[in-house]
Coordinates of C-alpha atoms in Angstrom, one line a residue:
M1 CA 0.0 0.0 0.0
G2 CA 3.0 2.3 0.5
P3 CA 3.5 3.2 -3.2
S4 CA -0.2 4.0 -3.4
A5 CA -0.2 6.5 -0.5
G6 CA -0.8 9.5 -2.8
S7 CA -3.7 7.7 -4.5
I8 CA -5.2 6.9 -1.1
Y9 CA -5.0 10.5 -0.2
A10 CA -6.7 11.4 -3.5
D11 CA -9.3 8.7 -2.9
D12 CA -8.5 7.1 -6.3
W13 CA -9.4 3.5 -5.5
G14 CA -9.3 2.2 -9.1
I15 CA -5.6 3.0 -9.4
I16 CA -4.9 1.7 -6.0
R17 CA -6.5 -1.7 -6.9
N18 CA -4.5 -2.0 -10.1
G19 CA -1.2 -1.2 -8.3
V20 CA -1.9 -3.7 -5.5
I21 CA -2.9 -6.4 -7.9
T22 CA 0.2 -5.9 -10.0
R23 CA 2.5 -6.0 -7.0
S24 CA 0.7 -9.1 -5.6
L25 CA 1.1 -11.0 -8.9
S26 CA 4.8 -10.0 -9.1
T27 CA 5.3 -11.2 -5.5
S28 CA 3.6 -14.5 -6.4
L29 CA 6.1 -15.0 -9.3
V30 CA 9.0 -14.5 -6.9
V31 CA 7.4 -17.0 -4.4
A32 CA 6.7 -19.6 -7.2
G33 CA 10.3 -19.2 -8.4
S34 CA 11.6 -19.7 -4.9
I35 CA 9.5 -22.9 -4.5
L36 CA 10.8 -24.3 -7.8
R37 CA 14.4 -23.6 -6.8
E38 CA 14.0 -25.0 -3.4
N39 CA 12.1 -28.2 -4.2
H40 CA 14.0 -29.0 -7.4
A41 CA 17.6 -28.1 -6.6
D42 CA 18.9 -31.1 -8.5
D43 CA 17.1 -30.4 -11.8
N44 CA 19.0 -27.7 -13.8
H45 CA 16.0 -27.0 -16.1
L46 CA 13.6 -26.3 -13.2
L47 CA 16.3 -24.4 -11.4
S48 CA 16.7 -22.1 -14.4
I49 CA 12.9 -21.6 -14.6
G50 CA 12.8 -20.7 -11.0
R51 CA 15.5 -18.1 -11.4
V52 CA 13.7 -16.6 -14.4
L53 CA 10.4 -16.4 -12.4
Q54 CA 12.2 -14.8 -9.5
L55 CA 13.9 -12.2 -11.6
T56 CA 10.8 -11.4 -13.7
G57 CA 8.7 -11.0 -10.5
L58 CA 11.3 -8.8 -8.9
V59 CA 11.7 -6.5 -12.0
F60 CA 7.9 -6.1 -12.3
F61 CA 7.5 -5.5 -8.6
A62 CA 10.3 -2.8 -8.5
G63 CA 9.0 -1.2 -11.7
S64 CA 5.4 -1.1 -10.5
T65 CA 6.5 0.3 -7.1
L66 CA 8.6 3.1 -8.7
Y67 CA 6.0 3.9 -11.3
D68 CA 3.2 4.1 -8.7
T69 CA 5.3 6.2 -6.3
I70 CA 6.7 8.7 -8.8
V71 CA 4.1 9.0 -11.5
V72 CA 0.7 7.6 -10.6
S73 CA 0.4 8.9 -7.0
A74 CA 1.7 12.3 -7.9
H75 CA -0.8 12.6 -10.8
S76 CA -3.7 11.5 -8.5
V77 CA -2.7 14.1 -5.9
D78 CA -2.3 16.9 -8.4
Y79 CA -5.7 16.0 -10.0
H80 CA -7.4 15.8 -6.5
N81 CA -5.8 19.1 -5.4
A82 CA -6.8 20.9 -8.6
N83 CA -10.4 19.7 -8.1
V84 CA -10.4 21.0 -4.5
R85 CA -9.0 24.3 -5.6
I86 CA -11.7 24.7 -8.3
G87 CA -14.3 23.7 -5.8
V88 CA -13.4 26.4 -3.3
G89 CA -12.8 29.0 -6.1
A90 CA -9.0 29.2 -5.6
S91 CA -6.8 29.8 -8.6
T92 CA -4.8 26.9 -9.8
I93 CA -2.0 29.1 -11.1
G94 CA 0.6 30.2 -8.5
P95 CA 2.0 33.8 -8.4
V96 CA 5.4 32.7 -9.7
F97 CA 6.0 29.4 -11.4
N98 CA 9.4 28.0 -12.0
Q99 CA 10.1 24.7 -13.8
F100 CA 13.5 23.0 -13.8
T101 CA 14.2 20.2 -16.3
V102 CA 16.5 17.7 -14.6
Y103 CA 16.1 15.0 -17.3
P104 CA 14.2 15.2 -20.6
D105 CA 11.0 13.7 -19.1
F106 CA 11.5 14.6 -15.5
R107 CA 10.7 18.2 -14.4
I108 CA 10.6 19.8 -11.0
N109 CA 7.9 22.4 -10.5
L110 CA 8.5 25.0 -7.8
F111 CA 5.8 27.5 -6.7
F112 CA 7.2 30.6 -5.0

């Protein structure tokens, strides 16, 4: 649930459900690979399949966690906050807006 904290704040339960399901399935791949490696340590073919399952599950778990933490939760919070501002009649544009490009697709927005 940690990577979905921003989506929980924004009450965006559809996105939370998708993230939790993705991470649960990834974890089940890691567990299945561990079971294969532990129970069939003498069979090289099943040992290799177990390693692939573990690595695939770990990559999907880490990718989903990072994506949900950095992109999805931030978008949910921004959307929720914009709706709140519009609902109370506040402006969504700050007095001074500065944007710094750290990487081509990664920008830092500062309002001051």
